[in-house]
């Protein structure tokens, strides 16, 4: 117990990072947490969101934020980057713009994701964590959401965070 007090908060963050598989520096650094976006294959240009999709994207984004913060990452304020985020959206296919925005906001890590509708009741949720400086993917995963409800979207986010983003690496798979 005395040893833990002597380590200090920063060292404990580094230790926690080692336990969850992220680089030690990452846990002590800030993260840019972008909202989850909707990917609609076959559409050209932005399309207004259906109200239920907008609601579920907001719920899923907030759930992702809570889950990531609960695991020790410290979110940066992306408010000053709002114009760049709007300009470069969708971030999941802008090839490095999320990392550029994150660096401008003072973040070391980037967390972003998207939902793609495969069928009316089948969706794919993908979330990625990258290094802002290099763009290197640190963790990522995908989960199939069966059922287009608030609960299934939230379950998908929690499952992906727990089992892929912050799970220990699988032997011979990482």
XYZ file of N, CA and C in Angstrom:
522
model
N 0.824 -1.185 0.000
C 0.000 0.000 0.000
C 0.868 1.249 0.000
N 1.920 1.243 0.802
C 2.831 2.380 0.852
C 3.539 2.561 -0.486
N 3.853 1.462 -1.135
C 4.511 1.540 -2.437
C 3.588 2.209 -3.446
N 2.297 1.871 -3.438
C 1.352 2.482 -4.366
C 1.253 3.985 -4.152
N 1.241 4.438 -2.902
C 1.199 5.884 -2.627
C 2.445 6.563 -3.170
N 3.588 5.913 -3.048
C 4.840 6.495 -3.508
C 4.891 6.597 -5.031
N 4.202 5.707 -5.719
C 4.224 5.726 -7.182
C 3.598 6.987 -7.752
N 2.544 7.453 -7.126
C 1.874 8.647 -7.616
C 0.863 8.319 -8.701
N 0.028 9.279 -9.004
C -1.057 9.090 -9.962
C -0.548 8.820 -11.370
N 0.468 9.529 -11.810
C 0.972 9.352 -13.181
C 1.542 7.950 -13.380
N 2.259 7.459 -12.399
C 2.811 6.111 -12.503
C 1.697 5.072 -12.482
N 0.657 5.320 -11.696
C -0.473 4.390 -11.685
C -1.167 4.380 -13.030
N -1.267 5.532 -13.684
C -1.853 5.585 -15.021
C -1.023 4.778 -16.001
N 0.279 4.896 -15.913
C 1.154 4.125 -16.792
C 0.999 2.633 -16.527
N 0.893 2.257 -15.260
C 0.695 0.854 -14.906
C -0.638 0.358 -15.448
N -1.666 1.149 -15.330
C -2.980 0.761 -15.856
C -2.916 0.585 -17.370
N -2.163 1.450 -18.036
C -2.023 1.336 -19.483
C -1.349 0.033 -19.868
N -0.342 -0.346 -19.121
C 0.321 -1.619 -19.406
C -0.628 -2.788 -19.229
N -1.491 -2.690 -18.238
C -2.433 -3.774 -17.982
C -3.489 -3.899 -19.069
N -3.863 -2.790 -19.694
C -4.884 -2.861 -20.736
C -4.289 -2.927 -22.130
N -2.971 -2.871 -22.255
C -2.349 -3.071 -23.544
C -2.056 -1.818 -24.341
N -2.322 -0.632 -23.833
C -1.963 0.592 -24.538
C -0.568 1.013 -24.101
N 0.129 1.804 -24.921
C 1.441 2.287 -24.507
C 1.336 3.101 -23.223
N 2.366 3.054 -22.402
C 2.342 3.738 -21.111
C 2.111 5.231 -21.258
N 2.707 5.856 -22.250
C 2.543 7.293 -22.417
C 1.099 7.650 -22.754
N 0.399 6.753 -23.417
C -0.958 7.047 -23.863
C -1.909 7.272 -22.701
N -1.800 6.493 -21.646
C -2.735 6.622 -20.530
C -2.561 7.951 -19.822
N -1.341 8.457 -19.777
C -1.079 9.710 -19.100
C -1.449 10.897 -19.981
N -1.636 10.667 -21.283
C -1.920 11.740 -22.219
C -3.408 11.912 -22.457
N -3.706 12.933 -23.197
C -5.092 13.277 -23.494
C -5.542 12.597 -24.788
N -6.861 12.421 -24.910
C -7.434 11.772 -26.091
C -8.495 12.645 -26.728
N -8.504 12.665 -28.047
C -9.566 13.319 -28.804
C -10.645 12.276 -29.042
N -11.814 12.479 -28.439
C -12.926 11.539 -28.570
C -13.941 12.132 -29.536
N -13.960 11.613 -30.746
C -14.883 12.105 -31.760
C -16.191 11.330 -31.688
N -17.257 11.965 -32.099
C -18.556 11.306 -32.115
C -18.602 10.194 -33.148
N -19.408 9.191 -32.871
C -19.590 8.092 -33.809
C -20.415 8.611 -34.983
N -20.006 8.247 -36.189
C -20.657 8.718 -37.407
C -21.445 7.585 -38.060
N -22.338 7.944 -38.970
C -23.114 6.968 -39.718
C -22.532 6.863 -41.119
N -22.128 5.662 -41.504
C -21.620 5.398 -42.847
C -22.754 4.817 -43.677
N -23.050 5.470 -44.765
C -24.107 4.980 -45.635
C -23.511 4.695 -47.016
N -23.226 3.423 -47.280
C -22.638 3.074 -48.572
C -23.564 3.476 -49.720
N -22.957 3.941 -50.785
C -23.747 4.290 -51.965
C -24.268 5.705 -51.979
N -24.085 6.466 -50.890
C -24.550 7.851 -50.892
C -23.375 8.764 -51.209
N -23.664 9.793 -51.953
C -22.637 10.770 -52.310
C -22.984 12.064 -51.601
N -22.031 12.565 -50.843
C -22.254 13.800 -50.114
C -23.056 13.577 -48.846
N -23.122 14.610 -48.004
C -23.849 14.486 -46.741
C -25.354 14.379 -46.972
N -25.983 13.608 -46.125
C -27.428 13.426 -46.179
C -27.968 13.682 -44.772
N -29.111 14.371 -44.664
C -29.658 14.608 -43.323
C -29.949 13.281 -42.619
N -29.650 13.236 -41.323
C -29.899 12.029 -40.540
C -31.375 11.912 -40.185
N -31.857 10.682 -40.150
C -33.190 10.434 -39.626
C -33.138 10.725 -38.133
N -34.226 11.213 -37.546
C -34.200 11.542 -36.115
C -33.761 10.385 -35.220
N -34.218 9.162 -35.498
C -33.817 8.034 -34.652
C -32.337 7.708 -34.821
N -31.785 7.911 -36.029
C -30.344 7.684 -36.221
C -29.528 8.738 -35.474
N -29.957 10.007 -35.550
C -29.261 11.076 -34.832
C -29.272 10.805 -33.328
N -30.418 10.365 -32.815
C -30.543 10.062 -31.385
C -29.597 8.923 -30.994
N -29.574 7.867 -31.775
C -28.740 6.706 -31.440
C -27.260 7.008 -31.607
N -26.896 7.807 -32.588
C -25.487 8.206 -32.724
C -25.046 9.009 -31.508
N -25.910 9.907 -31.034
C -25.591 10.689 -29.836
C -25.483 9.788 -28.609
N -26.410 8.843 -28.459
C -26.345 7.899 -27.327
C -25.065 7.063 -27.377
N -24.757 6.538 -28.547
C -23.565 5.695 -28.699
C -22.288 6.500 -28.468
N -22.256 7.730 -28.963
C -21.072 8.585 -28.770
C -20.861 8.891 -27.293
N -21.928 9.193 -26.589
C -21.818 9.481 -25.155
C -21.425 8.231 -24.379
N -21.958 7.076 -24.766
C -21.572 5.817 -24.112
C -20.098 5.527 -24.346
N -19.616 5.769 -25.563
C -18.195 5.568 -25.856
C -17.349 6.501 -24.994
N -17.753 7.746 -24.889
C -17.026 8.720 -24.064
C -16.949 8.244 -22.613
N -18.080 7.824 -22.056
C -18.096 7.353 -20.659
C -17.187 6.140 -20.473
N -17.270 5.185 -21.391
C -16.477 3.961 -21.276
C -14.977 4.255 -21.368
N -14.592 5.124 -22.280
C -13.176 5.442 -22.477
C -12.639 6.238 -21.285
N -13.414 7.200 -20.801
C -13.002 7.987 -19.641
C -12.881 7.087 -18.408
N -13.808 6.147 -18.259
C -13.774 5.229 -17.115
C -12.523 4.360 -17.121
N -11.897 4.222 -18.284
C -10.689 3.405 -18.396
C -9.417 4.249 -18.387
N -9.539 5.524 -18.008
C -8.360 6.326 -17.732
C -7.917 7.321 -18.777
N -8.587 7.416 -19.907
C -8.185 8.417 -20.891
C -8.865 9.738 -20.565
N -8.152 10.828 -20.783
C -8.621 12.167 -20.444
C -8.992 12.909 -21.728
N -10.281 13.174 -21.982
C -10.676 13.815 -23.240
C -10.277 15.287 -23.314
N -9.879 15.705 -24.509
C -9.592 17.125 -24.751
C -10.869 17.801 -25.227
N -10.909 19.108 -25.117
C -12.035 19.897 -25.605
C -11.876 20.073 -27.118
N -12.816 19.533 -27.883
C -12.760 19.646 -29.343
C -13.595 20.817 -29.863
N -14.193 21.598 -28.959
C -15.001 22.751 -29.359
C -14.281 23.693 -30.307
N -13.029 24.089 -30.000
C -12.326 24.990 -30.907
C -12.032 24.377 -32.282
N -12.162 23.062 -32.400
C -11.891 22.376 -33.671
C -13.170 22.069 -34.445
N -14.310 22.601 -34.000
C -15.607 22.261 -34.592
C -15.664 22.526 -36.094
N -15.116 23.642 -36.547
C -15.150 23.957 -37.984
C -14.342 22.933 -38.782
N -13.180 22.544 -38.269
C -12.355 21.546 -38.953
C -13.046 20.188 -38.972
N -13.714 19.852 -37.885
C -14.436 18.570 -37.821
C -15.555 18.559 -38.860
N -16.329 19.639 -38.945
C -17.408 19.719 -39.939
C -16.848 19.664 -41.362
N -15.759 20.382 -41.585
C -15.150 20.438 -42.916
C -14.651 19.071 -43.366
N -14.035 18.318 -42.465
C -13.388 17.062 -42.837
C -14.275 15.830 -42.696
N -15.460 15.988 -42.124
C -16.351 14.831 -41.919
C -16.724 14.214 -43.271
N -16.897 12.920 -43.293
C -16.808 11.960 -42.209
C -15.350 11.602 -41.904
N -15.043 11.579 -40.626
C -13.662 11.380 -40.188
C -13.152 9.963 -40.436
N -14.040 8.986 -40.491
C -13.591 7.609 -40.660
C -12.993 7.364 -42.048
N -13.204 8.289 -42.995
C -12.618 8.082 -44.313
C -11.847 9.293 -44.838
N -11.382 10.148 -43.944
C -10.679 11.353 -44.386
C -9.162 11.194 -44.426
N -8.662 10.015 -44.109
C -7.245 9.678 -44.239
C -6.311 10.624 -43.485
N -6.397 10.592 -42.173
C -5.462 11.322 -41.330
C -5.952 12.646 -40.787
N -7.105 13.112 -41.222
C -7.563 14.414 -40.733
C -7.940 14.353 -39.251
N -8.435 13.223 -38.770
C -8.780 13.112 -37.345
C -7.533 13.283 -36.492
N -6.434 12.708 -36.940
C -5.180 12.837 -36.201
C -4.682 14.287 -36.226
N -4.826 14.956 -37.360
C -4.415 16.360 -37.468
C -5.233 17.242 -36.523
N -6.546 17.006 -36.493
C -7.430 17.764 -35.597
C -7.068 17.470 -34.144
N -6.815 16.205 -33.831
C -6.471 15.810 -32.463
C -5.175 16.485 -32.013
N -4.166 16.512 -32.879
C -2.895 17.169 -32.525
C -3.116 18.651 -32.261
N -3.941 19.296 -33.081
C -4.224 20.725 -32.890
C -4.923 20.973 -31.549
N -5.665 19.968 -31.074
C -6.376 20.096 -29.797
C -5.512 19.679 -28.613
N -4.294 19.214 -28.871
C -3.395 18.822 -27.789
C -3.552 17.380 -27.340
N -4.127 16.539 -28.175
C -4.341 15.133 -27.820
C -3.205 14.256 -28.335
N -2.931 13.200 -27.589
C -1.946 12.207 -28.008
C -2.623 11.011 -28.669
N -3.900 10.793 -28.332
C -4.655 9.665 -28.876
C -5.910 10.158 -29.588
N -6.382 9.347 -30.527
C -7.584 9.661 -31.283
C -8.524 8.466 -31.167
N -9.782 8.732 -30.804
C -10.795 7.682 -30.718
C -11.953 8.104 -31.623
N -12.245 7.269 -32.616
C -13.354 7.578 -33.516
C -14.004 6.290 -33.989
N -15.220 6.419 -34.493
C -15.920 5.235 -34.951
C -17.070 5.571 -35.866
N -17.628 4.512 -36.426
C -18.778 4.682 -37.297
C -19.666 3.449 -37.268
N -20.916 3.675 -37.619
C -21.911 2.617 -37.731
C -22.299 2.528 -39.195
N -22.311 1.306 -39.713
C -22.724 1.084 -41.091
C -23.916 0.127 -41.094
N -24.967 0.526 -41.770
C -26.176 -0.290 -41.842
C -25.998 -1.317 -42.960
N -26.017 -2.622 -42.592
C -25.917 -3.695 -43.575
C -27.293 -4.098 -44.074
N -28.265 -4.015 -43.207
C -29.662 -4.342 -43.502
C -30.494 -3.542 -42.509
N -31.805 -3.483 -42.668
C -32.606 -2.669 -41.756
C -32.388 -2.972 -40.272
N -32.118 -4.206 -39.911
C -31.934 -4.566 -38.502
C -30.531 -5.084 -38.188
N -29.586 -4.884 -39.104
C -28.210 -5.351 -38.897
C -27.261 -4.188 -39.173
N -26.458 -3.862 -38.150
C -25.513 -2.762 -38.273
C -24.129 -3.230 -37.854
N -23.108 -2.601 -38.403
C -21.733 -2.878 -38.012
C -21.174 -1.631 -37.344
N -20.651 -1.791 -36.144
C -20.031 -0.696 -35.400
C -18.531 -0.924 -35.394
N -17.780 0.068 -35.834
C -16.321 0.009 -35.861
C -15.782 1.170 -35.045
N -14.842 0.887 -34.139
C -14.192 1.936 -33.341
C -12.689 1.700 -33.408
N -11.940 2.791 -33.545
C -10.486 2.727 -33.676
C -9.832 3.711 -32.718
N -8.695 3.310 -32.152
C -7.858 4.201 -31.347
C -6.517 4.295 -32.059
N -6.092 5.518 -32.387
C -4.814 5.731 -33.060
C -3.958 6.718 -32.276
N -2.685 6.758 -32.612
C -1.778 7.783 -32.085
C -1.955 9.039 -32.932
N -2.118 10.166 -32.296
C -2.310 11.409 -33.033
C -1.062 11.776 -33.833
N 0.097 11.562 -33.273
C 1.344 11.970 -33.929
C 1.627 11.156 -35.189
N 1.504 9.847 -35.101
C 1.904 8.977 -36.214
C 0.736 8.418 -37.023
N -0.453 8.406 -36.453
C -1.578 7.776 -37.123
C -1.607 6.265 -36.952
N -0.641 5.740 -36.202
C -0.566 4.292 -35.990
C -1.792 3.812 -35.227
N -2.402 2.734 -35.726
C -3.549 2.149 -35.051
C -3.058 1.369 -33.840
N -3.558 1.751 -32.658
C -3.198 1.055 -31.423
C -4.184 -0.059 -31.121
N -5.435 0.222 -31.304
C -6.498 -0.761 -31.070
C -7.650 -0.455 -32.009
N -8.405 -1.467 -32.320
C -9.589 -1.281 -33.141
C -10.428 -2.531 -33.079
N -11.656 -2.388 -33.444
C -12.526 -3.542 -33.465
C -13.841 -3.228 -34.126
N -14.554 -4.303 -34.406
C -15.853 -4.188 -35.037
C -16.796 -5.168 -34.370
N -18.053 -4.770 -34.251
C -19.078 -5.639 -33.684
C -20.333 -5.499 -34.533
N -21.042 -6.605 -34.693
C -22.308 -6.589 -35.414
C -23.423 -6.338 -34.405
N -24.251 -5.362 -34.711
C -25.403 -5.038 -33.876
C -26.631 -5.598 -34.580
N -27.314 -6.507 -33.912
C -28.534 -7.078 -34.496
C -29.732 -6.495 -33.774
N -30.475 -5.676 -34.499
C -31.609 -4.975 -33.920
C -31.279 -3.498 -33.851
N -32.151 -2.683 -34.366
C -31.905 -1.244 -34.456
C -32.652 -0.526 -33.335
N -32.149 -0.709 -32.081
C -32.770 -0.068 -30.925
C -31.701 0.652 -30.115
N -32.126 1.524 -29.218
C -31.180 2.203 -28.338
C -30.348 1.178 -27.563
N -31.019 0.181 -27.012
C -30.322 -0.822 -26.196
C -29.288 -1.615 -26.988
N -29.610 -1.997 -28.223
C -28.642 -2.782 -28.995
C -27.432 -1.938 -29.384
N -27.641 -0.680 -29.703
C -26.516 0.196 -30.027
C -25.617 0.357 -28.800
N -26.218 0.614 -27.632
C -25.428 0.793 -26.412
C -24.693 -0.489 -26.033
N -25.354 -1.620 -26.181
C -24.703 -2.904 -25.908
C -23.512 -3.103 -26.849
N -23.674 -2.726 -28.113
C -22.581 -2.842 -29.076
C -21.367 -2.020 -28.667
N -21.593 -0.783 -28.230
C -20.483 0.077 -27.790
C -19.793 -0.537 -26.578
N -20.554 -0.903 -25.569
C -19.957 -1.468 -24.349
C -19.188 -2.751 -24.643
N -19.745 -3.591 -25.472
C -19.094 -4.856 -25.818
C -17.786 -4.620 -26.558
N -17.796 -3.723 -27.504
C -16.589 -3.439 -28.281
C -15.492 -2.828 -27.416
N -15.858 -1.902 -26.557
C -14.867 -1.289 -25.664
C -14.266 -2.342 -24.735
N -15.124 -3.143 -24.130
C -14.661 -4.143 -23.163
C -13.845 -5.259 -23.810
N -14.336 -5.794 -24.929
C -13.746 -7.000 -25.496
C -12.682 -6.779 -26.555
N -12.598 -5.563 -27.131
C -11.596 -5.320 -28.161
C -10.670 -4.146 -27.836
N -11.255 -3.012 -27.488
C -10.433 -1.815 -27.332
C -9.564 -1.843 -26.082
N -10.093 -2.372 -24.991
C -9.349 -2.362 -23.744
C -9.132 -3.759 -23.174
N -9.333 -4.780 -23.975
C -9.045 -6.147 -23.533
C -7.560 -6.418 -23.724
N -7.056 -7.341 -22.979
C -5.669 -7.717 -23.181
C -5.551 -8.370 -24.554
N -4.389 -8.263 -25.179
C -4.243 -8.833 -26.519
C -4.441 -10.353 -26.487
N -5.055 -10.855 -27.540
C -5.207 -12.296 -27.684
C -3.861 -12.898 -28.085
N -3.508 -14.064 -27.585
C -2.225 -14.681 -27.945
C -2.108 -14.855 -29.440
N -0.951 -14.462 -29.962
C -0.615 -14.599 -31.389
C -1.593 -13.884 -32.314
N -2.330 -12.898 -31.812
C -3.322 -12.194 -32.646
C -3.051 -10.689 -32.713
N -2.223 -10.153 -31.828
C -2.034 -8.701 -31.816
C -0.675 -8.320 -32.316
